[in-house]
Amino acid sequence: MAEAPTRRDFIGCVAAGLAVSAATVREAEAFFLPGPPPSVASAPSRPVVAIARREGMIDRPAGKLDMRKVQEALGAAVSRAAGEKTAVDAFQKLFTPRDVVGIKVNCLAGRGLSTRPEVAAQIALWLQVAGVPPGQIVIWDRTERELKSAGFSPSQSGPRVIGTDGDYEGRLREWGPGASRFARLLVEDLTAVIDVPLLKDHGLSGVSLGMKNLYGTIHNPNKLHDEGCNPFLPHLSAFPLLREKLRLTVVDGTTGQCHGGPGFSPAWAWEYQGFLASTDIVAVDAAGWRVLEERRKSQGLKSLALEGREPRYIRDAQKLGLGVGDEARVDVRNV
Amino acid sequence: MKSRREFLCSLGGACVAAVAGPGFAQDVAPRGTMVPVEEGGLAPRPAGWYKKLPEEWVQCGLCPRGCRISDAERGTCGVRENRKGNLYTLVHSRPCTVALDPIEKKPFFHVLPGSPVLSLATAGCNFDCKGCQNWEIAQARPEQVRSFTLTPEDAIGVARERGAPLVACTYTEPTVFSEYVLDIARAGRGKGIRTVVVSNGSIQQQPLADLCAELAAYKVDLKGFNETFYRQHTGGELKPVLETLRRLMKLGTWTEIVVLVIPTLNDSMEEIKSLARFVVNDLGPEVPVHFTRFHPAYRLMNLPSTPVSTLERARQTAMEQGLRFVYLGNVPGHPGENTFCPGCGRTLIKRRGMALLENNLKGGSCPDCRRKIPGVWV
């Protein structure tokens, strides 16, 4: 059993701007998830996407997150995605104390439609409880500017919170249809990645979920938006540097946005109050796409296909062998 | 291995600075005008040449790509950002490279031969050429390079101090920082400093017309002469570049063309012949064309340097089509670097690499047969 965080670790965590309480640490250890365990059908060939929603997750009118509900839903999604009973078990299964884990958040749209700092902090906390030292956890995105705009407080201690800014490796790596410099952090430090995208629409790629968030690991995403980001997204996601390190994708769906993305468009944002998690990035992207399409339909919007921006890259990622995008072959569980 | 700074300094000889460094910043600090710079080194300023679209989208009207950009996103160039339905340039007055070069390096062979030129670039490009020599800055977003503040007025001031009659917007793609280019050109007006650009020619009509009203000369990299090559190896399209060249003629802007000849990709003599015919028929036989030697770079590290014999054949082929001023580039010491009088054959301008050795022109004409030689000579 991994060691629980020390008081120093916890203080470091708070200092990093990660809003957690002391009680959260104890709760994280004791957290037990409801619902049946994964079925036999949930074999690697049949990936699991766990969807967990909790009414009241966003406390109105203040708009703050109810952290108990966040823990409950996030824990349920992550544990089921990993086929474990508790979130801590899930993180222990997916990560070792020797790992250096990057939590890749998405802060492009600033406050309102970015990965919530509280969600990233909760994941960081579970990682610590699972035995990963805080100094080996990094919450990161493209720039400090974007992190700050989303409410993160950059920090170099405890679980670090850092922007890549200009710190890309010097060499160029060919990854199929594109070539990029990757964040030095990813290349040199991280042994594992948790992808924490948003549940949102994207005007060019159709949706912005797990694969799209990986554009934030390279220096030249602006060159890769033609043709709905296809075939760029599948090939980048399949590049060994990312594929071999990506262990888990958790879509932060506390707030979703079904149209007008990737920027924050309040008219199309809604409180989904949930998370989607999977170890299969293609499966979770397909499930997230479905959620967004359902929301679009309920709002009287045309489907993405009719708007000419169906995210074909998800199916092409399956063809590439990156994961399973065919929903009939995915074990989608509401937990 | 040389850093880019060392590389540029060694090439330029009289290098002022390249890739923002404290030394250069101190040099210009006394005149330095401050501009608001955000965290990350961005200096957002309202962009020109775009139109607003519903739902806070914008469409950039600078280059033929016409990027549709949603809030919080950037165009392909990486330096123009939509913020709540307004487009901003992030690089105005924020060059990442400044150096003093000879004009022959651009290369302009018919513009003030032997003149020093203050050369500058910001991050960003609307193409993604696989053989790009400057990809570290051209394919970077502004946060990824070290930039510094140099207003248009300051750039003109530096050029005057260094005895440079010209400012060249070069190295990356000036089209993507057109607002800055235009302001530099306007700042130099009346102060004896003219502005030139070295461009891929992929620009829409209106910004081109606006720029040409102020620029002294325009160099276009014609990267090949077939659409497939353009699509596969540059990320751009040929047709708009040809249109730019035709418009430059109509606008009366002095234009020179550079063709980087890359082994196996654009080096067939059939293609060269077609290219030369286009220049002769659509632009005129007096437009200088430079065939330059490729050296492995960026994503074309697998190809060898262009054999000099290929360049010589290209030159010969182009001259057979009627072109009168055809040069070789990146082959120091080759006779193809020199300017010969089409009338009597006399050597008018002798060069070696980027150095001017002789200039025998008299008032822009051959001293022997008095044939007028086109160019910007005074």
XYZ file of C-alpha atoms in Angstrom:
713
model
C 0.000 0.000 0.000
C 1.357 3.357 -0.956
C 2.051 5.958 1.674
C -0.499 8.665 2.209
C 0.706 12.217 1.634
C 2.496 13.809 4.525
C 1.446 17.119 5.995
C 4.244 18.754 4.035
C 2.957 17.235 0.815
C -0.484 18.467 1.569
C 0.680 21.996 2.311
C 2.652 21.919 -0.898
C -0.468 20.939 -2.699
C -2.416 23.850 -1.269
C 0.448 26.203 -1.950
C 0.203 25.180 -5.561
C -3.252 26.613 -5.636
C -4.959 23.286 -5.483
C -8.052 23.704 -3.409
C -8.347 20.596 -1.291
C -9.167 20.070 2.342
C -7.432 17.901 4.897
C -10.535 15.815 5.122
C -10.285 15.108 1.428
C -7.126 13.118 1.962
C -8.796 10.787 4.413
C -11.885 10.529 2.278
C -9.859 9.702 -0.750
C -8.355 6.719 1.005
C -11.687 5.496 2.224
C -13.669 6.234 -0.862
C -15.730 3.316 -2.075
C -17.693 3.378 -5.230
C -21.232 2.206 -5.762
C -22.372 -0.087 -8.506
C -21.350 -3.460 -9.808
C -17.791 -4.211 -10.840
C -16.908 -4.313 -14.543
C -18.321 -7.223 -16.466
C -16.291 -9.964 -18.047
C -17.026 -8.285 -21.344
C -14.901 -5.381 -20.214
C -11.795 -6.973 -21.546
C -9.109 -4.938 -23.277
C -10.795 -5.655 -26.591
C -13.920 -4.077 -25.208
C -12.801 -0.885 -23.593
C -14.753 0.724 -20.813
C -15.931 4.295 -20.829
C -17.312 5.258 -17.466
C -19.671 8.193 -17.297
C -20.455 9.614 -13.905
C -22.799 12.539 -13.383
C -24.038 13.999 -10.124
C -26.798 16.523 -9.787
C -25.786 19.484 -7.698
C -22.105 19.204 -8.547
C -22.106 22.908 -9.307
C -23.317 24.874 -6.374
C -25.612 27.675 -7.548
C -25.652 30.622 -7.605
C -21.978 30.892 -6.652
C -20.952 28.473 -9.370
C -18.470 26.711 -7.120
C -17.979 23.000 -7.280
C -19.362 20.816 -4.557
C -16.179 18.874 -3.974
C -17.933 15.928 -2.368
C -19.914 15.422 -5.523
C -16.863 15.956 -7.669
C -15.004 13.297 -5.694
C -17.914 10.953 -5.923
C -18.392 11.303 -9.653
C -14.736 11.576 -10.608
C -13.870 8.654 -8.390
C -16.655 6.559 -9.836
C -15.586 7.309 -13.397
C -11.902 6.703 -12.861
C -12.292 3.538 -10.823
C -14.699 1.996 -13.265
C -12.538 2.962 -16.222
C -9.644 1.121 -14.605
C -11.754 -1.804 -13.450
C -11.131 -1.150 -9.803
C -13.301 -0.522 -6.786
C -11.906 2.779 -5.649
C -10.220 5.713 -7.221
C -7.065 5.102 -5.252
C -7.027 1.485 -6.405
C -7.405 2.752 -9.952
C -4.467 5.102 -9.655
C -2.402 2.390 -7.998
C -3.215 0.097 -10.851
C -2.342 2.605 -13.529
C 0.672 4.318 -11.935
C 3.634 3.362 -9.814
C 5.441 5.448 -7.196
C 8.317 5.763 -9.643
C 6.181 7.434 -12.274
C 6.427 11.107 -13.056
C 2.873 11.929 -14.016
C 1.733 14.829 -16.147
C -1.865 15.934 -15.840
C -2.501 17.672 -19.154
C -5.269 20.184 -18.662
C -6.924 22.429 -21.245
C -7.091 26.125 -20.456
C -7.470 27.630 -23.906
C -10.863 29.185 -23.218
C -10.052 30.682 -19.844
C -12.435 30.678 -16.920
C -15.782 29.180 -17.766
C -14.595 26.440 -20.086
C -11.270 25.120 -18.909
C -10.282 22.110 -16.915
C -11.280 23.017 -13.380
C -8.324 23.465 -11.037
C -10.265 21.549 -8.401
C -10.576 18.558 -10.716
C -6.878 18.551 -11.549
C -6.124 18.928 -7.852
C -8.320 15.970 -6.971
C -6.554 13.790 -9.502
C -3.207 14.949 -8.149
C -4.344 14.114 -4.675
C -5.419 10.597 -5.571
C -2.126 10.083 -7.295
C -0.379 11.029 -4.072
C -2.532 8.744 -2.029
C -1.727 6.040 -4.530
C 1.952 6.557 -3.791
C 3.196 8.999 -6.393
C 5.244 11.663 -4.576
C 3.960 15.210 -5.072
C 7.243 16.240 -6.609
C 6.549 13.754 -9.378
C 3.197 15.188 -10.340
C 2.870 18.016 -12.827
C -0.285 19.810 -13.855
C 0.541 21.428 -17.144
C -0.688 23.205 -20.228
C 0.755 25.228 -23.102
C 1.356 28.494 -21.305
C 1.300 29.969 -17.846
C -0.838 32.719 -19.230
C -3.568 30.256 -20.147
C -3.242 28.395 -16.853
C -3.705 31.598 -14.924
C -6.641 32.601 -17.063
C -8.335 29.361 -16.049
C -7.718 29.934 -12.351
C -4.605 27.829 -11.805
C -1.745 29.197 -9.743
C 1.557 28.248 -11.344
C 3.896 26.644 -8.855
C 7.251 24.955 -8.915
C 6.791 22.953 -5.756
C 4.558 20.148 -4.577
C 2.544 19.036 -7.514
C 3.960 21.556 -9.945
C 1.649 23.698 -12.035
C 3.534 24.871 -15.092
C 3.123 26.102 -18.630
C 5.360 24.790 -21.368
C 5.681 28.324 -22.768
C 8.774 28.125 -24.963
C 10.260 25.010 -23.401
C 10.051 22.621 -26.322
C 12.814 20.220 -27.173
C 15.188 21.409 -29.849
C 14.753 18.525 -32.221
C 11.946 18.053 -34.634
C 10.096 14.746 -34.556
C 8.280 13.380 -37.573
C 5.074 11.679 -36.557
C 3.481 10.875 -39.902
C 1.610 13.658 -41.626
C 3.211 16.232 -39.348
C 6.427 17.073 -37.584
C 6.704 18.879 -34.283
C 8.815 19.799 -31.354
C 7.339 18.284 -28.230
C 7.235 19.834 -24.787
C 10.518 19.059 -23.094
C 8.598 18.145 -19.977
C 6.806 15.379 -21.833
C 9.910 14.082 -23.525
C 12.424 14.255 -20.706
C 10.541 14.120 -17.431
C 7.175 12.472 -17.666
C 6.763 8.734 -17.638
C 2.973 8.871 -17.647
C 0.236 11.211 -18.762
C -3.334 11.773 -17.660
C -5.250 13.640 -20.324
C -7.903 15.925 -18.799
C -9.718 17.665 -21.657
C -13.053 19.419 -21.731
C -16.373 18.235 -23.078
C -16.709 20.748 -25.839
C -17.439 21.635 -29.389
C -14.749 22.717 -31.822
C -15.491 24.759 -34.907
C -12.943 22.969 -37.056
C -12.446 19.479 -35.640
C -16.068 19.026 -34.556
C -15.281 18.216 -30.961
C -12.417 18.939 -28.630
C -11.879 15.993 -26.299
C -8.971 13.716 -25.457
C -7.095 13.596 -28.724
C -7.527 17.277 -29.401
C -6.073 18.167 -26.017
C -2.853 16.446 -27.032
C -2.245 19.267 -29.500
C -1.192 21.140 -26.402
C 1.937 19.017 -26.150
C 3.488 20.238 -29.414
C 4.775 23.547 -30.680
C 2.795 23.882 -33.901
C -0.890 23.000 -33.461
C -1.842 25.967 -35.636
C -0.464 24.079 -38.632
C -2.700 21.089 -38.021
C -6.282 22.272 -38.273
C -7.009 21.662 -41.955
C -9.531 18.988 -42.918
C -11.011 18.858 -39.447
C -7.593 18.097 -37.969
C -7.605 14.799 -39.812
C -5.378 12.806 -40.220
C -3.282 14.821 -37.828
C -5.086 13.997 -34.587
C -4.997 10.200 -34.934
C -1.388 10.143 -36.010
C -0.218 12.483 -33.297
C -2.096 10.512 -30.654
C -0.584 7.306 -31.996
C 2.939 8.672 -31.854
C 4.807 6.456 -29.368
C 5.972 9.375 -27.276
C 2.349 10.067 -26.388
C 0.752 6.698 -26.824
C 3.172 4.915 -24.542
C 2.769 7.474 -21.784
C -0.944 8.094 -21.916
C -2.566 5.933 -19.242
C -5.879 7.584 -18.634
C -8.217 10.151 -20.149
C -10.682 11.975 -17.928
C -13.038 14.380 -19.641
C -13.927 17.213 -17.316
C -17.597 17.629 -18.044
C -18.519 19.731 -15.055
C -19.418 22.281 -17.719
C -19.843 21.236 -21.316
C -20.338 23.268 -24.456
C -22.163 21.867 -27.461
C -21.540 24.681 -29.947
C -19.371 27.734 -30.485
C -16.155 26.139 -29.322
C -13.357 25.997 -28.613
C -13.712 29.421 -26.980
C -16.169 29.909 -24.143
C -19.614 30.655 -25.481
C -22.008 30.897 -22.514
C -25.045 30.563 -24.760
C -24.062 27.010 -25.619
C -22.486 25.946 -22.363
C -24.396 23.775 -19.933
C -23.818 22.123 -16.637
C -23.298 18.520 -17.568
C -22.054 17.863 -14.072
C -20.117 14.775 -14.883
C -16.969 13.065 -16.026
C -16.125 10.565 -18.726
C -13.117 8.368 -18.121
C -11.359 5.618 -20.003
C -7.992 4.127 -20.634
C -8.963 4.163 -24.317
C -8.706 7.680 -25.717
C -10.639 6.819 -28.873
C -13.497 5.263 -26.939
C -13.828 8.200 -24.599
C -13.717 10.637 -27.498
C -16.481 8.713 -29.243
C -18.575 8.731 -26.087
C -17.990 12.426 -25.556
C -18.976 13.112 -29.137
C -22.244 11.252 -28.526
C -22.940 13.383 -25.449
C -22.324 16.556 -27.401
C -24.543 15.424 -30.279
C -27.370 14.645 -27.864
C -27.057 18.041 -26.333
C -27.014 19.693 -29.748
C -30.185 17.864 -30.687
C -31.914 18.950 -27.496
C -30.965 22.537 -28.304
C -32.320 22.367 -31.830
C -28.904 22.400 -33.443
C -27.982 20.404 -36.501
C -25.737 17.408 -36.086
C -22.045 17.973 -36.620
C -22.247 15.883 -39.773
C -24.894 18.199 -41.192
C -22.731 21.152 -40.279
C -19.907 19.553 -42.243
C -17.657 19.056 -39.262
C -18.270 15.523 -38.122
C -15.158 14.430 -36.213
C -14.072 11.801 -38.682
C -10.757 11.621 -36.937
C -12.298 9.456 -34.231
C -13.136 6.696 -36.687
C -9.810 7.105 -38.401
C -8.082 6.725 -35.058
C -9.791 3.379 -34.685
C -8.634 2.372 -38.154
C -5.145 3.269 -37.065
C -5.482 0.834 -34.174
C -5.277 3.529 -31.548
C -8.458 2.459 -29.808
C -12.096 1.648 -30.301
C -14.390 4.346 -31.633
C -17.244 2.056 -32.594
C -19.710 2.446 -29.757
C -21.096 -1.038 -30.304
C -17.722 -2.350 -29.244
C -17.354 -0.127 -26.210
C -18.680 -0.859 -22.750
C -20.183 2.505 -21.898
C -21.267 2.514 -18.253
C -23.150 5.146 -16.368
C -21.856 4.914 -12.834
C 27.039 23.408 -33.500
C 26.357 27.051 -34.129
C 23.376 28.694 -32.593
C 21.109 30.635 -34.891
C 22.562 33.827 -33.480
C 26.115 32.753 -34.240
C 25.049 31.560 -37.639
C 23.412 34.810 -38.603
C 26.265 36.859 -37.186
C 28.809 34.876 -39.107
C 26.815 35.248 -42.288
C 26.031 38.869 -41.830
C 29.478 39.911 -40.802
C 28.242 43.265 -39.644
C 25.530 41.655 -37.637
C 23.599 43.964 -35.365
C 21.847 41.198 -33.544
C 19.907 38.120 -34.187
C 17.462 36.444 -31.881
C 16.875 38.975 -29.193
C 19.773 39.280 -26.878
C 20.558 41.614 -24.040
C 23.330 43.224 -26.009
C 21.070 44.326 -28.767
C 18.327 45.350 -26.382
C 20.791 47.674 -24.665
C 21.956 49.048 -28.006
C 18.507 50.233 -28.897
C 17.255 50.932 -25.402
C 17.940 54.682 -25.436
C 15.549 55.150 -28.312
C 13.365 52.227 -27.375
C 9.694 53.011 -27.327
C 7.704 50.838 -24.997
C 4.739 48.868 -26.209
C 2.437 46.928 -23.925
C 3.696 43.386 -23.715
C 1.664 40.662 -22.098
C 2.971 37.756 -20.156
C 4.517 35.345 -22.609
C 5.938 38.152 -24.705
C 2.810 38.819 -26.717
C 2.011 42.339 -27.829
C -1.566 42.189 -29.084
C -2.593 45.010 -31.373
C -5.718 45.221 -33.524
C -5.104 43.505 -36.829
C -6.061 44.743 -40.240
C -7.534 42.882 -43.199
C -10.158 40.693 -41.594
C -13.888 40.486 -41.353
C -16.126 39.623 -38.477
C -18.360 36.578 -38.669
C -21.290 35.489 -36.500
C -20.699 34.004 -33.060
C -17.439 35.863 -32.513
C -15.667 34.174 -35.390
C -13.455 36.154 -37.734
C -12.034 35.484 -41.163
C -8.522 36.671 -41.773
C -8.064 38.411 -45.096
C -4.332 38.548 -45.175
C -3.373 35.443 -47.099
C -5.312 33.194 -49.456
C -5.894 30.617 -46.745
C -8.529 32.979 -45.348
C -8.442 31.275 -41.959
C -11.760 31.193 -40.149
C -10.779 31.667 -36.543
C -12.957 31.166 -33.501
C -12.572 33.007 -30.240
C -9.338 32.144 -28.428
C -7.802 30.535 -31.487
C -5.158 31.594 -33.993
C -4.755 31.306 -37.703
C -2.363 28.912 -39.369
C 0.405 31.478 -39.069
C 0.208 31.277 -35.272
C 0.557 35.033 -34.809
C -2.986 36.309 -35.366
C -5.448 35.603 -32.591
C -9.176 36.034 -32.208
C -10.095 37.589 -28.903
C -13.825 37.823 -28.423
C -14.550 38.429 -32.065
C -11.678 40.804 -32.788
C -8.523 39.789 -34.570
C -5.189 40.819 -33.119
C -1.671 40.585 -34.403
C 0.604 39.392 -31.619
C 3.895 40.403 -33.198
C 3.711 44.054 -34.166
C 6.962 45.715 -33.039
C 8.137 42.353 -31.641
C 10.845 40.959 -33.919
C 12.715 37.860 -32.864
C 15.590 38.432 -35.273
C 17.382 41.558 -36.403
C 20.597 41.603 -38.410
C 22.504 43.769 -40.808
C 22.929 41.950 -44.126
C 24.116 42.874 -47.578
C 21.196 43.283 -49.971
C 22.681 40.481 -52.048
C 21.777 38.058 -49.287
C 18.036 38.546 -49.718
C 18.814 38.139 -52.654
C 18.030 41.355 -54.494
C 20.529 41.800 -57.325
C 18.843 44.791 -58.931
C 18.256 46.896 -55.830
C 20.995 49.235 -54.575
C 23.853 46.749 -55.086
C 26.222 46.452 -52.162
C 23.933 48.213 -49.726
C 23.608 47.088 -46.142
C 20.058 46.280 -45.194
C 18.562 46.057 -41.746
C 16.814 42.701 -41.818
C 14.196 41.683 -39.335
C 11.595 39.037 -38.722
C 8.935 38.121 -36.246
C 7.804 34.593 -35.517
C 5.336 32.938 -37.842
C 4.589 31.846 -41.380
C 1.505 30.898 -43.360
C 3.376 28.081 -45.133
C 5.112 25.014 -43.766
C 7.806 24.348 -46.337
C 9.551 21.081 -45.746
C 12.881 22.573 -46.717
C 12.582 25.711 -44.581
C 15.956 27.077 -43.530
C 14.505 29.181 -40.728
C 11.898 26.824 -39.336
C 12.922 27.451 -35.729
C 11.385 30.901 -35.982
C 9.121 30.608 -39.013
C 7.259 27.625 -37.628
C 7.155 28.929 -34.078
C 4.474 30.799 -32.217
C 5.611 34.067 -30.674
C 5.717 32.645 -27.145
C 8.229 30.083 -28.313
C 10.942 32.472 -29.406
C 12.683 35.316 -27.649
C 11.343 38.538 -29.034
C 12.016 42.116 -28.118
C 10.487 45.479 -28.687
C 11.449 47.426 -31.787
C 8.876 49.905 -32.986
C 8.802 50.902 -36.661
C 10.346 54.257 -35.773
C 13.106 52.530 -33.831
C 13.782 50.150 -36.715
C 14.212 53.111 -39.040
C 16.448 54.772 -36.453
C 18.675 51.710 -36.209
C 18.874 51.441 -39.992
C 19.957 55.087 -40.281
C 22.565 54.708 -37.565
C 24.020 51.670 -39.277
C 24.088 53.331 -42.660
C 21.481 51.047 -44.148
C 19.230 52.656 -46.754
C 16.904 49.701 -46.639
C 14.930 47.646 -44.153
C 14.092 44.122 -45.243
C 11.276 42.143 -43.721
C 12.573 38.680 -44.270
C 13.678 35.307 -42.781
C 10.134 34.228 -41.867
C 7.040 35.410 -43.768
C 6.397 39.163 -43.757
C 2.832 38.660 -44.938
C 1.879 37.442 -41.475
C 3.208 40.622 -39.908
C 1.964 42.969 -42.606
C 0.773 45.612 -40.152
C 4.327 45.943 -38.853
C 5.800 45.931 -42.368
C 3.464 48.672 -43.461
C 4.236 50.818 -40.429
C 7.989 50.380 -40.936
C 7.668 51.412 -44.571
C 5.622 54.463 -43.592
C 8.056 55.382 -40.821
C 10.913 55.340 -43.307
C 9.132 57.597 -45.769
C 10.832 60.960 -45.902
C 13.808 59.662 -43.961
C 15.532 58.036 -46.877
C 14.945 54.505 -45.670
C 13.004 52.217 -47.939
C 11.462 48.889 -47.096
C 11.565 45.648 -49.044
C 10.069 42.252 -48.340
C 11.149 38.710 -48.987
C 7.956 36.731 -49.235
C 6.365 33.509 -50.402
C 3.931 35.673 -52.342
C 0.879 34.079 -50.793
C -1.068 37.194 -49.974
C -4.514 38.529 -50.800
C -5.021 41.428 -53.185
C -5.934 44.178 -50.742
C -3.008 43.802 -48.330
C -0.710 43.402 -51.313
C -1.932 46.657 -52.797
C -1.636 48.403 -49.432
C 1.918 47.173 -48.974
C 3.018 47.923 -52.505
C 1.965 51.531 -52.088
C 4.837 51.812 -49.615
C 7.407 49.185 -50.524
C 10.498 49.646 -52.689
C 10.756 46.053 -53.818
C 9.206 42.632 -53.412
C 11.001 39.357 -53.666
C 8.864 36.300 -54.228
C 9.949 32.761 -53.501
C 8.397 30.805 -56.315
C 8.855 27.425 -54.767
C 8.056 25.333 -57.776
C 5.750 25.298 -60.715
C 3.145 22.670 -60.010
C 0.283 22.547 -57.566
C 1.102 19.082 -56.302
C 4.515 20.204 -55.203
C 3.042 23.231 -53.480
C 0.414 21.208 -51.635
C 2.770 18.448 -50.580
C 5.837 20.420 -49.716
C 4.836 23.945 -48.773
C 1.377 23.786 -47.256
C 0.328 26.483 -49.713
C -0.959 26.797 -53.260
C 0.765 27.879 -56.449
C -2.095 29.724 -58.132
C -2.345 32.618 -55.655
C 1.424 33.117 -55.838
C 1.287 33.449 -59.607
C -1.555 35.901 -59.199
C 0.554 37.923 -56.765
C 3.363 38.058 -59.303
C 1.007 39.314 -62.001
C -0.374 41.942 -59.659
C 3.093 43.086 -58.654
C 3.729 43.851 -62.303
C 0.503 45.814 -62.573
C 1.298 47.702 -59.386
C 4.724 48.554 -60.736
C 6.593 47.244 -57.696
C 10.124 46.113 -58.438
C 10.074 42.318 -58.231
C 12.655 39.583 -58.243
C 11.953 35.856 -58.100
C 13.844 33.156 -56.280
C 13.442 29.482 -57.030
C 14.951 27.060 -54.560
C 15.815 24.064 -56.686
C 15.389 20.882 -54.662
C 16.729 17.601 -56.032
C 14.003 15.229 -57.228
C 11.161 17.514 -56.118
C 11.129 20.529 -58.437
C 14.273 20.170 -60.520
C 12.963 18.784 -63.793
C 13.908 20.931 -66.742
C 10.348 20.662 -68.043
C 9.140 22.378 -64.897
C 11.873 24.980 -65.101
C 10.958 25.618 -68.708
C 7.288 26.111 -67.818
C 8.230 28.436 -65.001
C 10.453 30.519 -67.254
C 7.752 30.707 -69.929
C 5.319 31.978 -67.348
C 7.732 34.692 -66.270
C 8.498 35.737 -69.817
C 4.889 35.758 -70.977
C 3.080 37.039 -67.896
C 5.665 39.180 -66.135
C 8.204 40.053 -68.775
C 11.692 38.889 -69.727
C 13.444 41.516 -67.635
C 12.288 40.146 -64.269
C 15.332 38.696 -62.515
C 15.078 35.035 -61.554
C 17.473 33.436 -59.085
C 17.926 29.674 -59.027
C 19.338 28.878 -55.618
C 20.964 25.829 -54.258
C 19.124 23.733 -51.713
C 20.915 22.376 -48.676
C 19.266 19.799 -46.404
C 17.097 21.408 -43.739
C 14.037 20.904 -41.565
C 12.013 17.992 -42.942
C 14.142 17.416 -46.011
C 17.256 16.209 -44.315
C 17.172 13.103 -46.485
C 17.916 14.915 -49.732
C 21.354 15.944 -50.970
C 22.359 19.478 -51.818
C 21.461 20.533 -55.327
C 24.222 19.709 -57.799
C 25.646 22.875 -59.300
C 25.214 21.310 -62.735
C 21.442 21.184 -62.158
C 21.403 24.884 -61.371
C 23.467 25.616 -64.455
C 21.025 23.666 -66.602
C 18.138 25.521 -65.022
C 19.778 28.843 -65.781
C 20.486 27.833 -69.335
C 16.928 26.556 -69.805
C 15.435 29.770 -68.426
C 17.621 31.945 -70.636
C 16.644 29.894 -73.664
C 13.039 30.824 -72.927
C 13.964 34.481 -73.172
C 14.742 35.530 -69.604
C 17.520 38.109 -69.564
C 18.630 38.169 -65.935
C 19.014 34.691 -64.540
C 21.227 34.130 -61.534
C 22.557 31.301 -59.435
C 22.429 31.490 -55.669
C 24.322 29.709 -52.895
C 27.162 28.959 -55.310
C 29.814 31.515 -54.328
C 32.206 32.445 -57.101
C 30.054 31.118 -59.929
C 29.769 33.412 -62.962
C 26.012 33.039 -62.646
C 26.172 35.476 -59.752
C 27.097 38.316 -62.062
C 24.905 40.691 -64.024
C 25.627 40.804 -67.735
C 24.347 43.318 -70.211
C 21.769 41.660 -72.459
C 22.746 44.152 -75.149
C 26.488 43.728 -75.467
C 27.357 41.005 -72.954
C 29.541 43.174 -70.761
C 29.858 42.252 -67.103
C 27.958 45.001 -65.336
C 27.929 43.858 -61.728
C 30.396 41.369 -60.373
C 29.635 39.509 -57.154
C 31.064 36.761 -55.054
C 28.634 35.209 -52.665
C 27.054 38.108 -50.886
C 29.855 40.513 -51.637
C 29.745 43.128 -54.350
C 33.059 43.211 -56.216
C 32.323 45.630 -59.065
C 29.439 47.784 -60.147
C 29.970 49.238 -63.615
C 26.473 50.568 -64.156
C 26.254 54.217 -65.146
C 22.933 55.724 -64.241
C 21.301 52.326 -64.383
C 22.645 51.633 -67.880
C 25.430 49.669 -69.499
C 28.458 51.976 -69.837
C 29.287 50.486 -73.234
C 26.064 50.067 -75.165
C 23.938 52.260 -72.870
C 21.233 49.656 -72.621
C 18.918 50.423 -69.731
C 19.085 47.791 -66.997
C 15.897 47.510 -64.982
C 16.073 47.849 -61.223
C 16.213 50.229 -58.287
C 19.607 51.796 -58.627
C 19.279 55.049 -56.719
